[in-house]
């Protein structure tokens, strides 16, 4: 299963976990030499590309121009466009571009027709959204201030009070309002990911800007402290959605890893029983299906307003919601820098429990072999 937007990876379905953005063996022989400089020519005045019919934003070309090799800076506009276009195509192939364009049109259609219920949700208003203890910890922004409001019931699973009851109520009402609109207009919406039949993508009906702020100003500072090993300090994009469970909704959620570096999962309500999150240890792509160690088993019961923050690669699932209705807000936070660097990373992952176990085992074997060798030598000198 490829890890494109909105897809979880289910570690139990098959072992073939693909990486997002890989251009899988595609070779570009004629343009492989096209390179950009690491540092921009700050004094260079870029051309304007607004009047050209281009397949990428004209602004992108103007920004990228300053990274051209010096010899190219004074070439004709056409030459520069061709050079930059070939580079962009290498990173953003046709299929992906079409998908992004289609998705943009889909969002635009929703946003120009859907009438929001609570407009105040659509811009970040921290004092109204979050509980004071959370705001205080964020403003202090130290490991100690975060530890004061958090518990870590299992390594890498952080939980803390986050949302005000009023915010939860408004968000629940907004989601209900959106779903009513979907039913009445018979608009076909995309579900949050491949594993949910219910739920809605908040980014698709206007909440993208608010959620981006939530990631940048609140989740990234926390992740910088606790999840730096998976790109926590460089989170730069998100996928924000709600999941809905109950008798006439999804019942449970299978064992999976998220397409995120860091996941925020906050319960909005309403009344329910069951629906516990179960965690089973952090794993890299290679080890996603390896067995769980007893100390990795942890179950968490959701409570309205309370957040759970964990690495996306922390294997988890949700048990059946046995009565009532449970709605949770999810923010999958991603780091493009982390993903790019991982493509070239050869050594073991510090955050993967199985990589660490393998490393320890190799060290143990090396020590044992050395001991044996020393004993042998001692035996030889004694005789
Ligand atoms: O139901 C939950 O609380 C978990 C949801 C989840 O893990 C996900 O959507 O990725
Ligand atoms: Fe998940």
XYZ file of C-alpha atoms and ligand atoms in Angstrom:
394
model
C 0.000 0.000 0.000
C 1.551 3.303 -0.928
C 1.663 6.035 1.635
C -0.066 8.833 -0.201
C -2.247 11.425 1.494
C -4.809 9.926 3.780
C -3.620 6.368 3.817
C -2.704 4.364 6.829
C -0.430 1.423 6.402
C -1.734 -1.750 7.888
C 1.246 -3.785 9.070
C -0.718 -7.000 9.233
C -2.176 -6.975 5.714
C 1.110 -7.484 3.868
C 4.733 -6.766 4.489
C 5.135 -4.506 1.495
C 5.331 -1.021 2.849
C 6.165 1.455 0.118
C 7.714 4.822 0.649
C 5.916 7.944 -0.418
C 7.463 10.163 -3.112
C 9.794 7.519 -4.408
C 10.094 7.788 -8.145
C 10.658 4.014 -8.131
C 13.491 3.382 -10.516
C 12.605 6.120 -12.981
C 15.822 7.359 -14.575
C 16.197 10.735 -16.235
C 19.409 10.313 -18.205
C 19.404 13.569 -20.117
C 18.646 15.765 -17.134
C 20.521 13.990 -14.391
C 23.161 16.711 -14.573
C 20.611 19.459 -13.869
C 21.446 20.748 -10.442
C 20.571 23.637 -8.175
C 22.948 25.387 -5.793
C 22.695 24.715 -2.104
C 22.652 28.433 -1.261
C 20.736 31.033 -3.252
C 22.312 34.034 -4.982
C 20.703 36.499 -2.611
C 21.400 39.587 -4.718
C 20.008 38.121 -7.916
C 16.812 39.685 -9.233
C 14.607 36.914 -10.611
C 12.564 37.131 -13.792
C 8.785 37.302 -13.698
C 7.038 34.216 -15.094
C 3.414 35.252 -14.550
C 2.607 35.652 -18.258
C 3.707 32.127 -19.224
C 1.442 29.091 -19.403
C 3.318 26.818 -17.020
C 2.556 23.537 -15.286
C 3.976 24.832 -12.001
C 3.234 28.100 -10.214
C 5.103 31.075 -11.786
C 6.114 32.076 -8.249
C 7.893 28.778 -7.836
C 10.065 29.591 -10.869
C 10.858 33.074 -9.546
C 11.899 31.624 -6.181
C 13.873 28.757 -7.646
C 15.779 30.980 -10.070
C 18.080 32.243 -7.332
C 19.286 28.662 -6.839
C 20.417 28.236 -10.446
C 24.116 27.666 -11.113
C 25.801 31.088 -11.544
C 26.483 30.477 -15.240
C 22.737 30.184 -15.814
C 21.590 33.274 -13.985
C 21.880 35.547 -17.006
C 20.533 33.105 -19.599
C 17.310 33.794 -21.451
C 14.051 33.343 -19.611
C 13.151 30.349 -21.814
C 16.413 28.591 -21.066
C 15.952 29.132 -17.353
C 12.358 27.883 -17.455
C 13.350 24.714 -19.279
C 16.172 24.003 -16.881
C 14.042 24.537 -13.772
C 11.082 22.647 -15.229
C 13.170 19.533 -15.760
C 14.272 19.641 -12.150
C 10.725 20.149 -10.892
C 9.430 17.268 -13.021
C 12.001 14.988 -11.470
C 10.544 15.636 -8.031
C 6.901 16.032 -8.928
C 5.887 13.614 -11.694
C 2.870 14.080 -13.951
C 0.576 11.639 -12.105
C 1.193 13.319 -8.776
C 0.645 16.773 -10.314
C -2.711 15.750 -11.780
C -3.777 14.291 -8.447
C -2.894 17.489 -6.593
C -4.707 19.633 -9.166
C -7.851 17.443 -8.976
C -7.791 17.593 -5.193
C -7.441 21.387 -5.276
C -10.539 21.600 -7.501
C -12.443 19.210 -5.194
C -11.659 21.388 -2.164
C -12.542 24.554 -4.009
C -15.938 23.117 -4.914
C -16.694 22.291 -1.276
C -15.428 25.568 0.129
C -17.404 27.706 -2.309
C -20.658 25.856 -1.537
C -20.529 24.828 2.126
C -21.741 27.373 4.714
C -19.813 26.954 7.994
C -21.781 26.853 11.224
C -19.136 28.240 13.619
C -16.875 30.630 11.742
C -14.793 31.183 14.880
C -13.346 27.681 14.444
C -11.745 28.584 11.144
C -9.049 30.856 12.574
C -6.815 29.924 15.462
C -8.036 31.432 18.704
C -5.828 29.726 21.247
C -7.398 31.235 24.388
C -10.808 29.906 23.320
C -9.639 26.543 22.032
C -7.193 25.258 24.644
C -7.244 24.738 28.409
C -5.028 27.175 30.408
C -2.558 24.489 31.554
C -1.792 23.602 27.924
C -1.346 27.260 26.957
C 0.996 27.860 29.874
C 3.193 24.874 28.944
C 3.361 26.063 25.326
C 4.297 29.605 26.290
C 7.096 28.331 28.556
C 8.168 25.825 25.898
C 10.567 23.740 27.963
C 10.734 20.002 28.531
C 9.879 20.661 32.168
C 6.798 22.734 31.340
C 5.547 19.961 29.068
C 6.339 17.210 31.570
C 4.284 19.143 34.140
C 1.084 18.705 32.121
C 1.814 15.350 30.497
C 1.899 11.761 31.473
C 3.812 9.158 29.500
C 2.066 5.911 30.455
C 4.157 3.986 27.921
C 7.412 5.177 26.274
C 6.579 7.517 23.372
C 2.874 7.867 24.207
C 2.193 11.312 25.676
C -1.220 12.276 27.011
C -2.437 15.640 28.302
C -5.524 17.829 28.708
C -5.819 20.011 25.637
C -9.224 21.151 24.347
C -11.890 23.174 26.099
C -15.349 21.505 26.298
C -16.828 24.444 24.344
C -14.368 23.878 21.482
C -15.212 20.158 21.390
C -18.954 20.938 21.243
C -18.499 23.457 18.449
C -16.298 21.141 16.420
C -18.770 18.265 16.824
C -21.588 20.544 15.673
C -19.501 21.774 12.722
C -18.765 18.212 11.599
C -22.448 17.312 11.939
C -23.387 20.391 9.954
C -20.913 19.471 7.221
C -22.212 15.917 7.047
C -25.798 17.176 6.831
C -24.743 19.339 3.890
C -23.049 16.340 2.263
C -26.238 14.254 2.638
C -28.551 16.977 1.393
C -26.467 17.897 -1.630
C -25.427 14.251 -2.277
C -21.850 15.502 -2.601
C -19.425 12.588 -2.809
C -16.714 13.249 -0.212
C -13.373 11.559 0.253
C -12.944 9.757 3.579
C -9.941 10.492 5.808
C -8.055 7.351 4.848
C -8.300 3.890 3.350
C -9.311 2.323 6.652
C -12.362 4.487 7.479
C -15.812 4.391 5.913
C -16.970 7.338 8.049
C -15.362 10.547 9.203
C -14.398 13.684 7.307
C -11.270 15.515 6.219
C -11.312 18.850 8.066
C -8.778 20.366 5.654
C -11.215 19.805 2.792
C -13.937 22.094 4.130
C -11.916 25.125 5.180
C -10.086 24.200 8.387
C -6.665 23.796 6.754
C -5.253 27.175 7.825
C -6.337 26.752 11.436
C -4.915 23.223 11.591
C -1.632 24.321 10.005
C -1.321 26.874 12.809
C -2.142 24.162 15.344
C 0.736 22.125 13.984
C 3.228 24.981 13.670
C 2.610 26.784 16.958
C 1.592 23.942 19.264
C 2.455 20.444 18.026
C 5.839 21.235 16.471
C 7.280 22.839 19.653
C 6.237 19.780 21.681
C 7.509 17.383 19.011
C 10.845 19.206 18.873
C 11.345 18.160 22.498
C 9.935 14.625 22.445
C 10.089 13.388 18.850
C 13.140 15.075 17.375
C 14.415 11.685 16.188
C 11.579 11.454 13.625
C 11.727 15.057 12.360
C 9.632 16.534 15.177
C 11.275 19.946 14.831
C 10.769 20.133 11.066
C 7.089 19.169 10.767
C 5.898 21.091 7.727
C 2.628 19.601 6.472
C -0.413 17.918 7.941
C -3.534 15.857 7.257
C -6.382 16.845 9.586
C -9.557 14.814 9.947
C -12.155 13.336 12.278
C -12.912 9.647 12.747
C -16.372 8.520 13.882
C -17.307 5.320 15.650
C -20.584 3.917 16.903
C -23.336 1.479 16.028
C -24.136 3.154 12.698
C -20.539 4.262 12.027
C -17.144 2.539 11.931
C -16.892 0.118 14.855
C -13.156 -0.258 15.324
C -9.872 0.429 13.548
C -7.368 -2.276 12.622
C -3.725 -2.429 13.616
C -1.714 0.081 11.582
C 0.931 2.784 11.408
C 0.049 6.318 10.315
C 1.375 8.166 7.300
C 2.830 10.751 9.659
C 5.942 11.460 11.680
C 3.903 12.608 14.679
C 0.182 12.037 15.289
C -2.083 14.118 17.484
C -5.275 12.287 18.454
C -7.803 14.180 20.607
C -11.187 12.871 21.644
C -14.029 15.354 21.022
C -16.714 13.211 22.689
C -19.527 12.360 22.821
C -20.674 9.659 25.277
C -19.306 6.181 24.553
C -17.879 3.022 25.972
C -15.029 0.965 24.528
C -12.915 2.432 21.743
C -9.572 2.047 23.548
C -6.388 2.724 21.605
C -3.945 -0.158 21.723
C -0.228 0.448 21.139
C 2.331 -2.164 20.162
C 5.775 -0.535 19.816
C 7.513 1.695 17.266
C 8.821 0.123 14.058
C 10.575 1.260 10.880
C 9.357 0.108 7.433
C 11.546 -2.987 7.480
C 10.371 -4.180 10.893
C 6.720 -3.173 10.761
C 5.508 -6.763 11.094
C 7.916 -8.015 13.733
C 6.587 -9.384 16.984
C 5.577 -7.232 19.939
C 7.646 -7.325 23.123
C 5.601 -7.598 26.357
C 6.735 -4.149 27.565
C 5.360 -2.578 24.367
C 1.765 -3.529 25.098
C -0.268 -0.537 26.185
C -3.991 0.291 26.088
C -5.382 3.799 26.453
C -8.983 4.878 27.184
C -10.044 8.084 25.464
C -11.557 10.993 27.434
C -13.089 14.067 25.816
C -10.673 16.984 25.489
C -7.642 14.847 26.293
C -4.900 14.454 23.667
C -2.620 11.567 22.816
C 0.589 12.363 20.950
C 2.726 9.600 19.453
C 5.086 8.816 16.594
C 3.260 7.856 13.408
C 5.337 4.684 13.274
C 4.083 3.622 16.717
C 1.911 0.645 15.786
C -1.636 0.999 17.053
C -5.336 0.399 16.497
C -8.681 1.174 18.133
C -10.940 -1.369 19.801
C -14.657 -1.519 19.150
C -16.759 1.348 20.424
C -19.416 -0.792 22.082
C -22.038 1.857 22.797
C -22.661 5.534 22.101
C -20.654 7.582 19.656
C -16.961 8.460 19.660
C -15.524 11.223 17.498
C -11.812 12.020 17.515
C -9.812 14.756 15.873
C -6.638 13.515 14.197
C -3.715 15.575 12.972
C -1.095 13.595 11.091
C 1.992 15.820 11.059
C 4.723 15.230 8.478
C 8.262 16.394 7.878
C 9.426 16.572 4.258
C 13.014 16.998 5.465
C 12.846 13.810 7.540
C 11.339 11.869 4.616
C 13.947 13.120 2.160
C 16.840 12.347 4.506
C 15.502 8.852 5.196
C 15.913 7.937 1.550
C 19.682 8.177 1.980
C 19.933 6.828 5.499
C 21.886 3.593 5.662
C 22.236 2.986 9.396
C 19.643 1.624 11.810
C 16.819 3.816 13.097
C 17.322 5.038 16.637
C 13.538 5.153 17.148
C 12.749 1.634 15.889
C 12.664 -0.806 18.796
C 13.548 -3.730 16.536
C 16.562 -1.924 14.987
C 17.772 -1.252 18.517
C 17.171 -4.857 19.545
C 19.163 -6.090 16.526
C 21.967 -3.660 17.324
C 22.167 -4.837 20.946
C 22.128 -8.449 19.822
C 25.046 -7.832 17.442
C 26.971 -6.082 20.207
C 26.250 -8.997 22.560
C 27.535 -11.457 19.970
C 30.654 -9.371 19.338
C 31.430 -9.238 23.062
C 30.837 -12.987 23.390
C 33.141 -13.691 20.417
C 35.865 -11.454 21.868
C 35.575 -13.175 25.253
C 35.858 -16.557 23.599
C 38.902 -15.437 21.645
C 40.580 -14.138 24.825
C 39.833 -17.357 26.679
C 41.297 -19.338 23.798
C 44.461 -17.235 23.841
C 44.763 -17.589 27.606
C 44.411 -21.335 27.217
C 47.125 -21.333 24.530
C 49.644 -19.382 26.674
C 48.904 -21.585 29.700
C 49.878 -24.741 27.813
O -9.752 5.839 16.714
C -8.737 6.318 17.143
O -8.666 6.962 18.175
C -7.475 6.105 16.343
C -7.509 6.692 14.994
C -6.245 6.456 14.260
O -5.355 5.822 14.723
C -6.066 7.014 12.921
O -7.029 7.516 12.350
O -4.943 6.946 12.400
Fe -3.647 5.866 13.449
